[in-house]
XYZ file of C-alpha atoms in Angstrom:
726
model
C 52.099 134.387 111.396
C 52.950 130.391 110.502
C 51.286 130.662 107.121
C 52.630 126.970 106.007
C 50.651 125.632 108.718
C 47.208 127.136 107.558
C 48.451 126.220 103.755
C 48.662 122.372 104.970
C 45.371 122.415 107.099
C 43.284 124.119 104.101
C 45.187 121.540 101.771
C 43.121 118.726 104.009
C 39.795 120.326 103.813
C 40.261 120.457 99.794
C 41.122 116.861 99.642
C 38.196 116.442 102.001
C 40.290 115.216 105.225
C 38.001 116.687 107.875
C 39.452 114.782 110.397
C 42.975 115.456 110.181
C 42.427 119.315 109.398
C 40.527 119.771 112.768
C 43.331 117.788 114.172
C 45.790 120.493 113.047
C 43.571 123.080 114.087
C 44.277 122.137 117.946
C 47.467 123.471 118.405
C 46.338 127.206 116.904
C 43.303 127.015 119.089
C 45.342 126.453 122.106
C 47.773 129.594 121.614
C 44.762 131.652 121.235
C 42.424 130.620 123.751
C 39.483 132.119 121.903
C 36.742 130.453 124.150
C 34.122 130.853 120.554
C 36.444 128.968 118.057
C 37.168 126.521 120.565
C 33.338 125.731 121.039
C 32.861 125.460 117.422
C 36.172 123.424 116.943
C 34.457 121.368 119.669
C 30.930 121.068 117.679
C 32.275 120.331 114.356
C 34.326 117.391 115.932
C 31.586 116.126 117.898
C 29.299 116.074 114.852
C 31.461 114.660 112.565
C 32.058 111.597 114.930
C 28.489 111.441 115.321
C 28.485 110.658 111.711
C 31.469 108.025 112.026
C 29.231 106.524 114.669
C 26.126 105.872 112.906
C 28.933 104.839 110.229
C 30.412 102.168 112.332
C 26.588 100.755 113.478
C 25.952 99.975 109.696
C 23.468 102.604 109.314
C 22.689 104.020 105.319
C 22.228 107.421 105.587
C 21.428 108.796 101.856
C 22.591 112.555 103.029
C 25.773 111.389 104.478
C 27.956 112.733 101.562
C 25.880 116.336 101.965
C 26.485 116.308 105.629
C 30.083 115.656 105.234
C 30.577 118.768 102.328
C 28.753 120.709 105.092
C 31.061 119.784 108.058
C 34.052 121.153 105.242
C 32.305 124.250 104.495
C 32.282 124.995 108.293
C 35.741 123.836 109.126
C 36.767 126.219 105.967
C 35.061 129.054 107.282
C 36.211 128.113 111.169
C 40.223 127.966 109.610
C 39.133 131.341 108.093
C 38.368 132.939 111.591
C 41.272 130.988 113.309
C 43.430 132.877 110.859
C 42.038 136.010 110.939
C 42.804 135.923 114.765
C 46.312 134.949 114.631
C 46.646 137.712 112.090
C 45.200 140.427 114.364
C 47.794 138.823 117.102
C 50.784 138.930 114.811
C 50.532 141.324 111.772
C 50.899 145.296 112.421
C 47.932 146.184 109.902
C 45.409 143.605 111.274
C 46.352 144.902 114.538
C 45.670 148.645 114.290
C 42.576 147.671 112.526
C 41.230 145.967 115.172
C 42.195 148.362 117.725
C 40.346 151.201 115.732
C 36.821 148.602 115.830
C 37.507 147.943 119.779
C 37.407 151.849 120.049
C 35.018 152.917 117.336
C 32.598 149.803 117.179
C 30.263 149.752 113.620
C 26.899 149.467 114.560
C 25.362 147.913 111.275
C 21.742 149.323 111.424
C 23.641 152.541 111.135
C 25.901 152.533 107.835
C 23.775 153.118 105.497
C 21.344 155.738 106.727
C 24.768 157.476 108.281
C 26.222 157.272 104.504
C 23.036 158.606 103.225
C 22.986 161.478 105.848
C 26.577 162.294 104.284
C 25.332 163.088 100.675
C 22.459 164.919 101.728
C 24.616 167.433 104.088
C 27.216 167.641 101.100
C 23.879 168.638 98.853
C 22.771 170.870 101.820
C 26.329 172.854 102.012
C 25.244 174.825 98.452
C 22.744 176.161 101.302
C 24.907 177.395 103.126
C 26.052 181.057 103.595
C 29.975 181.121 102.761
C 31.310 182.171 105.702
C 29.928 178.899 107.196
C 30.209 176.955 104.688
C 34.554 175.756 104.304
C 34.147 175.068 108.073
C 31.291 173.056 107.785
C 32.500 170.951 104.454
C 35.679 170.447 106.245
C 33.865 169.029 109.722
C 31.181 166.807 107.303
C 34.149 165.479 105.028
C 36.162 164.965 108.494
C 33.006 162.898 110.315
C 32.824 160.833 107.319
C 36.242 160.139 106.461
C 36.425 158.595 110.017
C 33.123 156.618 109.620
C 33.655 155.225 105.847
C 37.310 154.294 106.636
C 36.075 152.465 110.030
C 33.841 150.520 107.845
C 36.526 149.925 105.332
C 38.696 148.257 108.514
C 35.701 146.073 109.346
C 34.977 144.574 106.040
C 38.623 143.938 105.103
C 39.194 142.102 108.553
C 35.896 140.697 109.285
C 35.862 136.836 109.405
C 33.619 134.292 107.203
C 30.606 136.298 106.199
C 26.918 134.798 106.337
C 24.153 134.934 104.468
C 23.170 138.234 106.100
C 26.287 140.208 105.823
C 26.672 139.083 102.110
C 22.815 140.670 101.453
C 23.434 143.614 103.344
C 26.659 145.038 101.233
C 25.117 143.883 98.163
C 22.481 146.186 99.046
C 24.621 148.799 100.188
C 26.971 149.242 97.417
C 24.997 148.746 94.648
C 22.809 151.619 96.321
C 22.236 154.529 94.251
C 21.320 156.968 97.462
C 25.260 156.649 98.949
C 28.143 158.126 97.387
C 29.957 156.436 94.513
C 33.313 156.999 96.192
C 32.070 155.209 99.159
C 30.736 152.200 97.163
C 34.567 152.374 95.577
C 36.312 152.103 98.659
C 33.849 149.361 100.417
C 34.141 147.156 97.611
C 38.238 147.343 97.747
C 37.664 146.276 101.068
C 36.048 143.112 100.252
C 38.913 142.624 97.436
C 41.140 142.882 100.088
C 39.822 140.601 102.406
C 39.646 137.967 99.803
C 43.291 138.404 99.318
C 43.665 137.183 102.474
C 41.146 134.195 102.418
C 38.720 133.276 99.802
C 35.191 133.264 101.168
C 32.454 132.282 98.816
C 29.756 134.923 99.764
C 32.445 137.664 99.324
C 33.281 136.458 95.949
C 29.496 136.534 95.241
C 29.203 139.971 96.514
C 31.827 140.978 93.821
C 30.367 139.436 91.504
C 27.080 141.026 91.997
C 28.101 144.248 92.349
C 30.101 143.752 88.612
C 26.998 142.797 86.705
C 24.443 145.117 88.764
C 25.774 148.830 89.004
C 25.774 150.780 86.253
C 28.942 152.862 87.233
C 31.943 151.879 85.293
C 34.871 152.431 87.787
C 32.960 150.763 90.333
C 31.948 147.609 87.626
C 35.657 147.511 86.977
C 36.838 147.451 90.509
C 34.297 144.429 91.728
C 35.643 142.832 88.510
C 39.046 143.125 88.970
C 38.461 141.630 92.801
C 36.610 138.845 91.700
C 38.669 137.539 89.004
C 42.119 138.210 90.635
C 40.294 136.193 94.051
C 39.050 133.079 92.801
C 40.528 130.601 94.409
C 42.743 127.895 92.257
C 41.552 124.772 94.668
C 38.042 125.272 94.371
C 36.630 121.769 95.762
C 34.798 122.677 98.992
C 33.241 125.090 96.184
C 32.005 123.233 93.422
C 29.286 125.652 92.386
C 32.309 128.293 91.294
C 32.472 126.027 87.834
C 29.105 126.942 86.979
C 29.363 130.682 87.960
C 32.818 131.210 85.643
C 31.460 129.005 83.190
C 27.956 131.283 82.957
C 30.389 134.339 82.907
C 32.352 133.355 80.034
C 29.567 132.608 78.189
C 29.859 136.744 77.479
C 32.265 137.107 74.797
C 32.587 140.947 76.407
C 33.345 139.168 79.418
C 36.273 136.831 78.338
C 37.558 139.785 76.443
C 37.955 141.860 79.371
C 39.677 138.993 81.582
C 42.212 138.790 78.486
C 42.917 142.349 78.819
C 43.224 142.158 82.523
C 45.561 139.292 82.171
C 47.392 141.607 79.799
C 47.385 144.835 82.136
C 48.522 142.700 85.099
C 51.785 141.984 83.118
C 51.845 145.557 82.203
C 51.794 146.532 85.660
C 54.261 143.931 86.570
C 56.812 145.645 84.060
C 56.547 149.036 85.983
C 60.138 148.941 87.106
C 61.350 148.495 83.790
C 59.482 151.157 81.927
C 60.922 153.391 84.560
C 64.763 152.077 83.975
C 63.976 153.233 80.011
C 62.401 156.208 80.772
C 65.247 157.474 83.129
C 67.919 156.023 80.485
C 66.245 157.047 77.226
C 63.803 159.846 77.851
C 64.425 161.876 81.160
C 68.145 163.078 79.968
C 67.057 164.252 76.467
C 64.076 166.478 78.022
C 66.565 167.737 80.516
C 69.417 168.195 78.215
C 67.078 170.063 76.044
C 65.304 172.221 78.109
C 65.495 175.872 79.457
C 65.586 174.933 83.511
C 68.002 173.295 85.747
C 67.409 171.699 88.939
C 69.557 173.210 92.480
C 69.399 172.464 95.846
C 67.139 175.947 96.216
C 64.714 175.049 93.744
C 63.950 175.214 90.032
C 65.257 177.805 88.459
C 65.480 179.355 84.722
C 69.039 179.145 82.587
C 69.908 182.404 81.283
C 69.679 183.131 77.825
C 73.273 183.191 76.076
C 72.925 185.637 73.356
C 76.078 184.031 71.389
C 74.238 180.573 71.166
C 71.402 182.551 69.322
C 74.068 183.950 66.877
C 75.963 180.472 66.371
C 72.976 178.215 65.906
C 69.931 179.937 65.156
C 67.646 176.877 65.009
C 68.836 175.409 68.296
C 65.988 176.522 70.184
C 63.799 174.814 67.716
C 65.310 171.602 67.463
C 65.385 171.621 71.166
C 62.096 171.642 71.439
C 61.096 168.986 68.827
C 63.431 167.094 71.114
C 61.676 167.339 74.272
C 57.820 166.973 72.175
C 59.521 163.935 70.709
C 60.330 162.701 74.403
C 56.979 163.840 75.760
C 55.303 161.996 73.053
C 57.121 158.838 72.940
C 56.273 158.743 76.911
C 52.703 159.337 75.803
C 52.686 156.473 73.186
C 54.014 153.937 76.288
C 51.278 155.341 78.331
C 48.604 154.512 75.830
C 50.159 151.342 75.399
C 49.158 150.435 79.134
C 52.651 151.052 80.396
C 52.628 152.161 84.105
C 55.362 155.306 83.356
C 54.524 157.158 86.287
C 55.410 154.379 89.163
C 59.239 155.321 89.118
C 58.647 158.578 90.190
C 55.752 158.056 92.581
C 56.990 155.137 94.340
C 59.588 157.545 96.345
C 56.551 159.421 97.628
C 54.379 157.017 99.619
C 56.032 157.445 103.196
C 53.506 160.652 103.672
C 51.477 159.799 106.849
C 48.475 159.530 104.979
C 49.414 156.200 103.634
C 49.898 154.402 107.009
C 46.188 154.092 106.958
C 45.534 150.875 104.873
C 42.287 152.417 103.108
C 43.908 155.623 101.746
C 45.780 153.583 99.268
C 42.271 152.447 97.661
C 40.790 155.901 98.166
C 39.340 157.540 95.491
C 40.811 161.031 94.492
C 39.262 163.926 95.589
C 40.091 167.111 96.793
C 38.105 167.474 100.001
C 40.065 164.201 101.571
C 40.201 165.460 105.325
C 44.327 164.281 105.013
C 44.385 166.567 101.594
C 43.179 169.969 103.578
C 46.625 171.512 104.399
C 47.922 171.110 100.950
C 45.057 172.739 99.288
C 45.199 175.588 101.580
C 48.558 175.810 100.357
C 47.827 175.704 96.855
C 44.673 177.999 97.600
C 44.406 180.078 94.172
C 46.008 177.579 92.539
C 43.910 175.164 89.476
C 46.078 172.153 90.417
C 44.348 170.706 92.278
C 41.309 170.817 90.095
C 43.129 169.812 87.142
C 44.394 167.156 88.902
C 41.160 165.542 89.937
C 40.081 165.921 86.290
C 42.872 164.843 84.460
C 43.827 161.016 84.207
C 47.474 160.624 84.206
C 47.809 159.520 87.476
C 45.813 156.995 89.172
C 44.103 157.561 92.568
C 47.097 156.701 94.918
C 49.510 158.933 92.714
C 47.125 161.461 92.776
C 47.297 161.434 96.438
C 50.967 161.851 96.498
C 51.067 164.109 93.589
C 49.182 166.847 96.098
C 51.222 165.812 99.398
C 54.622 166.438 97.668
C 53.187 169.710 96.072
C 52.678 171.292 99.600
C 56.253 170.741 100.104
C 58.096 172.221 97.054
C 55.263 175.062 96.039
C 57.540 177.858 97.915
C 60.439 176.513 95.804
C 59.063 176.919 92.337
C 59.645 180.829 90.642
C 56.576 182.659 90.212
C 56.423 182.426 86.534
C 56.638 178.642 86.624
C 53.677 178.755 88.951
C 51.535 180.562 86.405
C 51.830 177.409 84.587
C 51.110 175.158 87.360
C 47.863 176.366 86.776
C 47.414 174.762 83.272
C 46.112 171.686 82.324
C 49.520 170.972 80.819
C 51.072 171.012 83.877
C 50.228 167.706 84.439
C 52.238 166.491 81.480
C 49.962 164.343 79.200
C 46.792 164.543 79.945
C 44.060 161.214 78.514
C 41.685 162.713 76.255
C 38.071 162.184 78.517
C 36.349 159.946 76.176
C 39.234 157.289 76.629
C 39.348 157.989 80.564
C 35.818 157.003 80.305
C 36.728 153.049 78.758
C 36.519 150.231 80.816
C 39.929 149.092 79.870
C 41.250 152.728 81.592
C 39.384 152.375 84.523
C 40.343 148.815 85.539
C 44.260 150.018 84.710
C 43.712 152.696 87.077
C 43.001 150.718 89.717
C 45.642 147.618 88.760
C 48.012 150.694 89.256
C 46.703 151.295 92.643
C 46.483 147.552 93.969
C 50.239 147.416 92.320
C 51.686 150.381 94.497
C 50.147 148.764 97.585
C 50.966 145.599 96.815
C 54.787 146.798 95.684
C 55.238 149.404 98.503
C 53.053 148.970 101.363
C 54.483 147.531 104.853
C 51.019 146.679 104.963
C 51.187 143.861 102.158
C 52.137 140.942 105.312
C 49.670 138.672 104.921
C 47.921 139.125 101.475
C 48.510 136.960 98.423
C 49.601 139.306 95.996
C 48.304 139.048 92.418
C 51.287 140.104 91.042
C 54.295 137.864 91.753
C 54.248 133.835 90.739
C 52.681 131.903 93.211
C 54.747 130.050 95.851
C 53.520 126.311 96.465
C 50.378 124.140 94.761
C 48.115 126.161 97.551
C 47.855 129.877 96.154
C 44.163 130.390 96.632
C 43.960 131.265 92.694
C 46.090 134.307 93.395
C 49.070 134.504 91.109
C 50.059 136.662 88.187
C 48.767 134.162 85.594
C 45.177 134.274 86.972
C 43.909 132.631 83.366
C 45.929 129.477 84.718
C 43.185 128.520 86.997
C 40.975 125.184 86.841
C 37.841 127.354 86.697
C 38.600 128.860 83.234
C 39.615 125.417 81.667
C 36.482 124.467 79.196
C 35.155 128.231 79.269
C 35.008 130.985 77.142
C 38.719 131.747 77.216
C 40.067 129.362 75.299
C 38.438 130.791 72.460
C 40.187 134.209 72.744
C 43.278 132.690 73.774
C 45.598 133.713 70.524
C 44.931 137.249 71.797
C 46.991 136.720 74.838
C 49.527 134.261 73.300
C 50.231 136.864 70.611
C 51.178 139.692 73.793
C 53.206 137.389 75.661
C 55.140 136.494 72.420
C 55.409 140.131 71.448
C 56.331 141.241 75.051
C 59.102 138.103 74.788
C 57.049 136.764 78.469
C 58.055 132.650 77.588
C 57.820 131.087 80.713
C 54.159 132.715 81.175
C 53.183 131.879 77.461
C 54.456 127.938 78.051
C 52.339 127.797 81.431
C 49.650 129.174 80.209
C 49.886 126.563 77.003
C 50.566 123.685 79.009
C 47.339 124.537 80.968
C 45.069 124.979 78.318
C 46.014 121.659 76.255
C 44.061 122.480 72.946
C 45.614 120.932 70.035
C 42.794 121.553 67.375
C 43.280 125.137 67.217
C 45.732 125.792 64.421
C 46.746 129.278 66.025
C 47.378 127.774 69.511
C 49.576 124.986 68.058
C 51.646 127.610 66.165
C 52.339 129.228 69.971
C 52.774 125.781 71.205
C 55.476 125.292 68.754
C 56.994 128.855 69.310
C 57.073 128.235 73.370
C 58.839 124.932 72.692
C 61.558 126.983 70.627
C 62.090 129.633 73.101
C 62.426 127.035 75.689
C 65.204 125.018 73.556
C 62.902 122.121 73.178
C 63.476 121.344 69.850
C 62.098 118.141 69.083
C 58.637 119.054 70.951
C 58.781 122.287 68.501
C 59.310 120.431 65.466
C 56.029 118.366 66.283
C 53.862 121.636 67.036
C 55.172 123.249 63.998
C 54.702 120.088 61.687
C 51.035 119.719 62.747
C 50.533 123.249 61.812
C 52.451 122.830 58.454
C 50.122 119.746 57.716
C 47.114 122.015 58.107
C 48.336 125.125 56.069
C 51.196 124.539 54.451
C 52.214 128.063 53.683
C 52.223 128.892 57.049
C 55.535 131.470 57.175
C 55.626 131.683 60.855
C 55.325 128.508 61.393
C 57.809 127.557 58.336
C 60.290 129.866 59.611
C 59.793 128.118 63.554
C 59.884 124.582 61.937
C 63.518 125.506 59.878
C 65.031 127.019 63.154
C 64.452 124.260 65.109
C 65.279 121.495 63.257
C 68.640 123.866 62.710
C 69.163 123.952 66.123
C 68.765 120.107 66.713
C 71.470 119.371 64.404
C 68.923 118.044 61.674
C 70.180 120.099 58.768
C 68.850 117.862 55.893
C 65.024 118.767 57.273
C 66.226 122.720 58.170
C 67.364 123.023 54.465
C 64.394 121.890 53.164
C 62.332 124.125 55.050
C 64.584 127.322 54.231
C 64.364 126.468 50.362
C 60.466 126.483 50.536
C 61.015 130.083 52.456
C 63.444 130.914 49.723
C 60.843 130.203 47.021
C 58.439 133.012 49.583
C 61.016 135.320 50.038
C 64.239 134.981 47.613
C 65.991 137.411 49.163
C 66.025 137.758 52.628
C 69.277 137.263 53.835
C 69.071 135.463 57.059
C 67.075 132.989 55.203
C 70.039 132.528 52.820
C 72.970 132.287 55.519
C 70.869 130.016 57.063
C 70.179 127.542 53.950
C 74.048 127.790 52.656
C 75.326 126.609 56.340
C 72.319 123.725 55.987
C 73.895 122.904 52.484
C 77.978 122.689 54.072
C 76.470 120.856 56.944
C 74.558 117.928 54.271
C 77.571 117.858 52.114
C 76.718 120.331 49.228
C 79.660 122.674 49.568
C 79.811 123.260 45.929
C 76.236 124.963 45.828
C 77.230 127.000 49.413
C 80.105 128.346 47.362
C 78.519 129.527 44.777
C 75.562 131.001 46.389
C 78.033 132.689 49.171
C 80.391 134.129 46.278
C 77.207 135.756 44.284
C 76.152 137.030 47.936
C 79.618 138.450 48.603
C 79.371 140.510 44.964
C 75.700 141.988 45.772
C 76.081 142.633 49.583
C 79.930 143.586 50.238
C 80.556 144.661 53.553
C 78.080 141.503 55.077
C 80.854 139.521 57.191
C 78.592 137.283 57.932
C 78.752 135.816 54.605
C 82.254 135.676 54.092
C 82.439 134.198 57.428
C 80.359 131.661 56.118
C 82.072 130.895 53.041
C 85.611 130.670 54.588
C 84.204 127.892 56.565
C 82.318 126.634 53.404
C 85.610 126.275 51.163
C 87.719 125.091 53.897
C 85.100 121.739 54.736
C 85.055 121.623 50.297
C 88.536 121.264 50.860
C 89.968 124.665 48.886
C 92.041 125.467 51.769
C 94.010 128.194 50.162
C 90.754 130.140 48.735
C 89.536 129.660 52.522
C 92.817 131.370 54.077
C 92.384 133.828 51.546
C 88.868 134.941 52.834
C 89.810 134.913 56.539
C 92.727 136.389 56.047
C 90.176 139.182 54.732
C 88.031 138.932 57.550
C 90.287 139.024 60.031
C 92.160 141.919 58.982
C 89.341 143.948 57.647
C 86.161 142.633 59.072
C 84.429 142.524 62.263
C 86.082 139.576 63.965
C 85.268 136.981 66.522
C 86.732 134.576 68.799
C 85.575 131.788 66.551
C 87.484 133.610 63.342
C 90.400 133.278 65.026
C 90.045 129.660 66.122
C 88.613 128.873 62.484
C 91.653 130.865 60.674
C 94.243 128.436 62.902
C 92.405 125.730 61.413
C 92.801 126.281 57.874
C 96.245 127.301 58.448
C 97.275 123.483 59.769
C 95.035 122.317 57.283
C 97.001 123.767 54.804
C 100.336 121.991 56.762
C 101.814 125.117 58.304
C 102.065 123.848 61.812
C 104.406 126.409 63.402
C 101.463 129.313 62.433
C 98.911 126.731 63.779
C 100.524 126.235 66.963
C 100.963 129.878 67.421
C 97.645 131.152 66.145
C 95.510 128.541 68.791
C 98.018 129.711 71.213
C 96.658 132.807 71.311
C 93.416 132.057 70.883
C 93.564 129.919 73.990
C 95.009 132.762 75.838
C 92.703 135.099 74.874
C 89.509 133.079 74.507
C 87.246 134.033 77.614
C 85.306 130.591 76.706
C 86.307 128.395 78.977
C 86.235 125.895 76.999
C 89.223 123.157 76.471
C 91.048 123.550 73.621
C 91.240 119.520 72.679
C 87.559 119.473 72.884
C 86.890 122.122 70.620
C 89.384 120.664 68.205
C 87.684 117.499 68.518
C 84.320 118.573 67.212
C 86.376 119.615 64.349
C 87.618 116.215 63.527
C 85.763 115.125 60.678
C 86.969 118.272 58.696
C 90.549 117.760 59.437
C 90.604 114.404 58.493
C 90.150 115.409 55.086
C 93.192 117.210 55.489
C 95.010 113.986 56.416
C 94.901 115.288 60.282
C 94.247 112.047 62.302
C 92.435 111.924 66.258
C 96.052 111.529 67.684
C 97.374 114.684 65.960
C 94.614 116.753 67.215
C 95.617 115.139 70.741
C 99.247 115.962 70.396
C 98.576 119.810 69.127
C 96.474 120.245 71.993
C 98.988 118.686 74.444
C 101.633 121.106 72.265
C 99.796 124.297 73.464
C 98.769 123.168 76.777
C 102.757 122.568 78.114
């Protein structure tokens, strides 16, 4: 499937180049040989030619712009339908869904009655005799699962919607007479369709569901789908700007958009969180637990009576270590981390996940494809705990239930009793937290992330968890708020929260992209983050400009002053950096890092005596800080006090945490003292052991001014480098 060609055609449509777009559709139509699509294309071409003909004749038509806009919309719907047909031909998931629909076509008029009948049938199960109840329940859920999965397929591979499709789905999904699980699943089907190609009617449907439903989980599914599928190129849909602006007039809506953006990045960090858990947390749990995993299953370790005698408190310490490790994982989860992705990512190859709808199915124990697991775990409360508790997203709950079926027989009997407790699933979230919009949104995002990260069926969809490739990403990218639709809306008023999140988590590239997009230089906090982003990007001139603007408004803005000092320092503007560090020392006189940087600025501006005085005092007050000794030695050398400098270099190299640069500077100090033989030896050793890859001559020439104060000319520097290299 040539995604690039479809992207090019859409670009022409976004630019209003209808004729070019229609011409580029022709080869696609030739390969499809679909008479209906070909007829629509011919009709569009004829209508456009008619407009052009009237234009040539000089006819003034006041509705010409309106007619042209209508043709552009029809062309966009046509390319959507062509793309769907090509996907059905070229992509496995689309082909499978289309095949299932061909074998079992959906009668639109029967959808709602059948869904409502299911609700009634489930309610009537309570009145069935126990001997019939289980069999009848399995039959009802099996038939319903096939039906709702078929509707899911029909929606996600559907072509461009008409008004009737939009009205039908709005009424159906928000209806109180259908099961909420069905509404959730069908909402995901619309979202999936929008990840394939934007359709304004489908987008409006999601927004309608979000604003009309009273169910929080459904509201969040619709909200996520709507927000993440808004098109970046919205020229064909000018009404979207007012729709988004109106939505963002509610500060609570904006807060949820900001939080959604942060949650996207928390999902994307799942692999890193898994590495941290495996490296720092799990070894602690395993080492201090009383269990061992063997190829025959999980076994308890034998008690060691001698251990109780030698270390009577060891068991308590081990339990405390395990509890601390579990608490750390719980804290990560409360902060929004996806702590279970790493473990469950290996459990997505069950046949259950071959059908695309199951990736988005809300968890319920009566799912027909879980029945063998339910039967295996009969008598255990695990399934109910899994349903009620909230540590896993729905996708992982299914993985867990399916996996337990294969290992339950290998678990010791005493551990099976533990499985019946809620604690068996780990850190269970409080019920009140599980009902929050943030939590329900996070669980759904984790379902989405698993699909886009692990499913083979993701081909053809635009992934909302990756940096978009190219100009036309249809609004799908990890930084979805960097969309023109959100400019000049309430989003900019809460942007600082997102900037602080990016800065705290060291997401400097997204921060820079976001600030480049929202050029609001009036907000002092955003000005600060502009400077912060520029500093991290090593654009020191720009960083100084932004920090200076902040300090003009708030001279005592400590973070801006720190940033300004750093920017000046790294830009080589030591005089200005020294002034900034001097101001910071008034605020915090004993801050060591600031004192050191201030002393370096003093050295580089010729105030070596003041620097030496301060450094001797610091060395006396903070013995063992080898950075102080390092700076002191250099200050003495630059200040012409070679013998004193050599004493400090000896102390640093013999007792301190020496670096390569210390060996180099000590060699310069020896050379400055006139001991050429020792200088040659030290510089030769430095060059042999150095892994910097820099040429010795270039490094020596950087210090030509300092060496000149000891009578060492540039020619002597060149000869020294030649003597060592030969």
